């Protein structure tokens, strides 16, 4: 089965917010991404609403026909309320701090086990699939299993950074983490700094990779290639990996 491509549209909201109007139109962009082949749309609302606004999330839900994935820190009550109200296909829990530029670490699933267990149960009882953002670390994968989450999202920044230096070495912790997650019957997603350059090798080596969510590189590529072509280029990287 091919890995699903979920397009993170935060950057489109950042561009729109720069002028205060509605250009580019985020809702149209999201539905166009679906038309061009995206198999999911990801948003990451943050409390300061500097890119995706809470109202965007509410408006997007009835328009989308693919998997809607909302990422964020559940320690913000406003985030939890938004997810429970919107009921996306998936919520991805990320331990990012207030005002953080971008997510830069996974959960410590051991220290936060009880907390994650209870918030995951709340989302799951609302019929929302859960995923938690984790580093490629066996102890954190084992801790993730204890929380009851459906899936993990492997934080791929270190892979992306080391890919050009030594891709065989860069992928090793991810292969080990993914194999262990499969053994424990956890679904596997991945994201952060994945690109046209490094995506194919990642998908080829990570068996059972269900979904990647990609924002920064994909939207940057779209400046050169257009969004329709860019989505096709990313899908091709995933297809040739099967
Ligand atoms: N996954 C998570 C949890 C993220 O926070 C982000 C960035 O918002 C991504 C994936 C996508 O990362 P990128 O924008 O580098 O593709």
Short mmCIF file of C-alpha atoms and ligand atoms in Angstrom, two decimals:
data_model
loop_
_atom_site.label_atom_id
_atom_site.label_comp_id
_atom_site.label_asym_id
_atom_site.label_seq_id
_atom_site.Cartn_x
_atom_site.Cartn_y
_atom_site.Cartn_z
CA UNK A 1 0.00 0.00 0.00
CA UNK A 2 1.34 3.45 -0.93
CA UNK A 3 2.10 5.98 1.78
CA UNK A 4 -0.46 8.78 1.91
CA UNK A 5 0.65 12.33 1.24
CA UNK A 6 -0.89 14.89 3.58
CA UNK A 7 -0.15 18.49 2.60
CA UNK A 8 0.49 20.86 5.50
CA UNK A 9 -1.04 24.21 4.49
CA UNK A 10 0.26 26.37 7.37
CA UNK A 11 2.57 28.32 5.03
CA UNK A 12 -0.39 29.35 2.87
CA UNK A 13 -2.04 30.85 5.95
CA UNK A 14 1.22 32.66 6.80
CA UNK A 15 1.25 34.20 3.32
CA UNK A 16 -2.40 35.22 3.57
CA UNK A 17 -1.91 36.73 7.02
CA UNK A 18 0.97 38.89 5.77
CA UNK A 19 -1.54 41.24 4.12
CA UNK A 20 -4.58 40.79 6.33
CA UNK A 21 -6.95 39.92 3.46
CA UNK A 22 -7.88 36.58 1.93
CA UNK A 23 -5.13 36.16 -0.68
CA UNK A 24 -4.25 33.39 -1.19
CA UNK A 25 -7.57 31.77 -0.34
CA UNK A 26 -6.69 29.00 2.13
CA UNK A 27 -9.93 27.06 1.71
CA UNK A 28 -9.61 27.01 -2.07
CA UNK A 29 -5.96 26.03 -1.81
CA UNK A 30 -6.82 23.08 0.43
CA UNK A 31 -9.57 21.75 -1.83
CA UNK A 32 -7.36 22.31 -4.90
CA UNK A 33 -4.61 20.25 -3.23
CA UNK A 34 -7.13 17.43 -2.88
CA UNK A 35 -8.15 17.81 -6.53
CA UNK A 36 -4.50 17.58 -7.54
CA UNK A 37 -4.03 14.32 -5.66
CA UNK A 38 -3.22 15.11 -2.02
CA UNK A 39 -4.57 12.33 0.18
CA UNK A 40 -4.84 14.47 3.29
CA UNK A 41 -4.67 18.04 4.56
CA UNK A 42 -2.73 18.91 7.70
CA UNK A 43 -3.01 22.06 9.78
CA UNK A 44 -1.11 23.02 12.90
CA UNK A 45 -2.98 25.81 14.69
CA UNK A 46 -0.95 27.50 17.41
CA UNK A 47 -2.36 29.59 20.25
CA UNK A 48 -1.08 32.87 18.74
CA UNK A 49 -2.83 32.01 15.44
CA UNK A 50 0.17 33.33 13.53
CA UNK A 51 -0.62 31.05 10.60
CA UNK A 52 -3.67 28.75 10.74
CA UNK A 53 -6.49 30.36 12.72
CA UNK A 54 -8.94 28.34 14.79
CA UNK A 55 -11.72 29.62 12.53
CA UNK A 56 -9.86 28.27 9.45
CA UNK A 57 -9.98 24.81 10.97
CA UNK A 58 -13.73 25.01 11.54
CA UNK A 59 -14.30 26.22 7.97
CA UNK A 60 -12.04 23.61 6.39
CA UNK A 61 -13.71 20.57 7.92
CA UNK A 62 -16.94 20.44 5.86
CA UNK A 63 -15.04 21.18 2.62
CA UNK A 64 -12.45 18.43 2.80
CA UNK A 65 -12.98 15.01 1.26
CA UNK A 66 -9.63 13.45 2.21
CA UNK A 67 -8.14 12.85 5.66
CA UNK A 68 -8.06 15.95 7.81
CA UNK A 69 -5.17 15.92 10.28
CA UNK A 70 -4.98 18.54 13.04
CA UNK A 71 -1.66 18.86 14.87
CA UNK A 72 -0.99 20.67 18.08
CA UNK A 73 -0.28 20.68 21.77
CA UNK A 74 -3.18 19.26 23.79
CA UNK A 75 -1.99 21.10 26.90
CA UNK A 76 -3.82 24.08 25.33
CA UNK A 77 -7.48 23.65 26.25
CA UNK A 78 -8.50 25.70 23.23
CA UNK A 79 -6.78 23.15 21.00
CA UNK A 80 -8.54 20.21 22.63
CA UNK A 81 -11.92 21.95 22.34
CA UNK A 82 -11.26 22.75 18.68
CA UNK A 83 -10.36 19.15 17.83
CA UNK A 84 -13.35 17.70 19.70
CA UNK A 85 -15.66 20.16 17.95
CA UNK A 86 -14.14 19.65 14.48
CA UNK A 87 -13.73 15.87 14.68
CA UNK A 88 -10.96 15.40 12.09
CA UNK A 89 -9.91 11.96 10.87
CA UNK A 90 -6.73 12.28 12.93
CA UNK A 91 -5.25 14.41 15.69
CA UNK A 92 -1.46 14.51 16.00
CA UNK A 93 -0.28 15.52 19.44
CA UNK A 94 2.90 17.60 19.47
CA UNK A 95 4.72 18.89 22.59
CA UNK A 96 5.62 22.30 21.15
CA UNK A 97 6.03 25.28 23.42
CA UNK A 98 4.13 28.54 23.11
CA UNK A 99 5.65 30.77 20.41
CA UNK A 100 8.02 28.03 19.20
CA UNK A 101 9.12 28.58 15.60
CA UNK A 102 8.35 24.97 14.62
CA UNK A 103 8.12 21.61 16.36
CA UNK A 104 11.61 20.61 17.48
CA UNK A 105 11.21 17.48 19.61
CA UNK A 106 8.98 14.50 20.15
CA UNK A 107 7.13 13.56 23.33
CA UNK A 108 8.88 12.06 26.27
CA UNK A 109 6.33 9.26 26.31
CA UNK A 110 7.68 7.83 29.57
CA UNK A 111 7.40 10.98 31.69
CA UNK A 112 4.10 12.00 30.05
CA UNK A 113 2.58 8.51 29.93
CA UNK A 114 -0.37 9.11 32.25
CA UNK A 115 -1.16 12.50 30.75
CA UNK A 116 -1.03 11.16 27.18
CA UNK A 117 -3.08 8.12 28.12
CA UNK A 118 -5.95 10.23 29.39
CA UNK A 119 -5.99 12.80 26.57
CA UNK A 120 -5.67 10.05 23.93
CA UNK A 121 -8.61 8.19 25.49
CA UNK A 122 -10.65 11.40 25.27
CA UNK A 123 -9.94 11.86 21.55
CA UNK A 124 -10.46 8.20 20.78
CA UNK A 125 -13.81 8.12 22.55
CA UNK A 126 -14.85 10.98 20.23
CA UNK A 127 -13.99 8.71 17.26
CA UNK A 128 -10.78 10.56 16.33
CA UNK A 129 -7.69 8.57 15.39
CA UNK A 130 -4.65 9.61 17.41
CA UNK A 131 -1.00 9.97 16.53
CA UNK A 132 1.80 11.24 18.74
CA UNK A 133 4.97 12.96 17.58
CA UNK A 134 8.05 11.03 18.73
CA UNK A 135 11.77 10.86 18.11
CA UNK A 136 13.17 7.71 16.51
CA UNK A 137 14.02 6.21 19.88
CA UNK A 138 13.03 2.70 20.99
CA UNK A 139 12.28 3.74 24.58
CA UNK A 140 9.93 6.47 23.32
CA UNK A 141 8.23 4.01 20.94
CA UNK A 142 7.65 1.59 23.80
CA UNK A 143 6.28 4.44 25.91
CA UNK A 144 4.00 5.42 23.02
CA UNK A 145 2.50 1.94 22.98
CA UNK A 146 1.59 2.33 26.67
CA UNK A 147 -0.39 5.50 25.95
CA UNK A 148 -2.93 3.66 23.79
CA UNK A 149 -2.27 5.81 20.71
CA UNK A 150 -3.22 4.41 17.29
CA UNK A 151 -0.16 5.78 15.56
CA UNK A 152 3.14 7.54 16.06
CA UNK A 153 4.56 10.29 13.86
CA UNK A 154 8.32 9.93 13.56
CA UNK A 155 10.07 13.29 13.84
CA UNK A 156 12.30 13.27 10.75
CA UNK A 157 14.34 16.44 11.20
CA UNK A 158 17.56 14.54 12.09
CA UNK A 159 17.10 12.25 9.08
CA UNK A 160 16.67 15.24 6.77
CA UNK A 161 19.67 17.03 8.23
CA UNK A 162 21.99 14.03 7.94
CA UNK A 163 20.65 12.74 4.63
CA UNK A 164 23.14 14.62 2.47
CA UNK A 165 26.07 13.62 4.68
CA UNK A 166 25.36 9.90 4.99
CA UNK A 167 21.87 8.71 4.14
CA UNK A 168 22.53 5.09 5.13
CA UNK A 169 23.47 6.20 8.62
CA UNK A 170 20.71 8.82 8.79
CA UNK A 171 17.97 6.27 8.15
CA UNK A 172 19.19 3.64 10.64
CA UNK A 173 17.44 4.88 13.81
CA UNK A 174 14.23 5.29 11.81
CA UNK A 175 14.34 1.74 10.48
CA UNK A 176 14.89 0.43 14.01
CA UNK A 177 12.12 2.62 15.46
CA UNK A 178 9.66 1.73 12.70
CA UNK A 179 10.36 -2.00 12.96
CA UNK A 180 9.75 -1.87 16.68
CA UNK A 181 6.57 0.19 16.23
CA UNK A 182 5.29 -2.39 13.70
CA UNK A 183 6.09 -5.15 16.17
CA UNK A 184 3.99 -3.32 18.75
CA UNK A 185 1.17 -2.82 16.24
CA UNK A 186 1.48 0.96 16.14
CA UNK A 187 0.68 2.74 12.87
CA UNK A 188 3.56 4.81 11.49
CA UNK A 189 3.41 8.37 10.15
CA UNK A 190 6.37 10.68 9.61
CA UNK A 191 7.07 14.33 9.12
CA UNK A 192 9.34 17.35 9.37
CA UNK A 193 11.78 18.54 6.73
CA UNK A 194 10.84 15.81 4.27
CA UNK A 195 11.48 17.01 0.72
CA UNK A 196 11.71 15.96 -2.92
CA UNK A 197 15.34 15.17 -2.25
CA UNK A 198 14.99 12.89 0.79
CA UNK A 199 11.42 11.52 0.64
CA UNK A 200 11.89 8.57 -1.69
CA UNK A 201 14.77 7.05 0.28
CA UNK A 202 12.82 7.42 3.52
CA UNK A 203 9.65 5.83 2.16
CA UNK A 204 11.62 3.03 0.50
CA UNK A 205 13.30 2.10 3.76
CA UNK A 206 10.46 2.50 6.24
CA UNK A 207 8.18 -0.46 5.82
CA UNK A 208 4.57 0.16 6.76
CA UNK A 209 4.84 3.95 6.48
CA UNK A 210 1.18 5.03 6.39
CA UNK A 211 1.39 8.79 5.96
CA UNK A 212 3.80 11.66 5.57
CA UNK A 213 2.78 15.24 6.26
CA UNK A 214 4.83 17.80 4.40
CA UNK A 215 4.64 21.58 4.45
CA UNK A 216 7.71 23.76 4.18
CA UNK A 217 9.59 22.06 1.32
CA UNK A 218 6.45 21.22 -0.65
CA UNK A 219 5.05 24.75 -0.56
CA UNK A 220 8.51 26.13 -1.40
CA UNK A 221 8.74 23.79 -4.41
CA UNK A 222 5.29 24.97 -5.51
CA UNK A 223 6.73 28.47 -6.03
CA UNK A 224 8.81 27.02 -8.87
CA UNK A 225 6.67 24.16 -10.18
CA UNK A 226 3.12 25.18 -9.27
CA UNK A 227 1.11 23.29 -6.66
CA UNK A 228 -0.48 20.79 -9.07
CA UNK A 229 2.88 19.65 -10.48
CA UNK A 230 4.49 19.68 -7.06
CA UNK A 231 1.90 17.35 -5.57
CA UNK A 232 2.43 14.98 -8.50
CA UNK A 233 6.20 15.10 -7.97
CA UNK A 234 5.82 14.19 -4.29
CA UNK A 235 3.31 11.44 -5.03
CA UNK A 236 5.76 9.99 -7.52
CA UNK A 237 8.46 9.83 -4.83
CA UNK A 238 6.08 7.79 -2.71
CA UNK A 239 4.87 5.54 -5.54
CA UNK A 240 8.36 4.58 -6.71
CA UNK A 241 9.12 3.61 -3.13
CA UNK A 242 6.66 0.70 -3.09
N1 LIG B 1 4.84 17.20 11.61
C1 LIG B 1 4.77 18.08 12.64
C2 LIG B 1 4.36 17.57 13.97
C3 LIG B 1 5.04 19.44 12.45
O1 LIG B 1 4.97 20.29 13.47
C4 LIG B 1 5.38 19.89 11.16
C5 LIG B 1 5.65 21.35 10.93
O2 LIG B 1 4.51 22.09 11.25
C6 LIG B 1 5.43 18.94 10.12
C7 LIG B 1 5.16 17.61 10.37
C8 LIG B 1 5.77 19.33 8.71
O3 LIG B 1 7.10 19.77 8.66
P1 LIG B 1 7.61 20.54 7.37
O4 LIG B 1 6.88 21.84 7.30
O5 LIG B 1 9.08 20.70 7.62
O6 LIG B 1 7.32 19.67 6.18
#
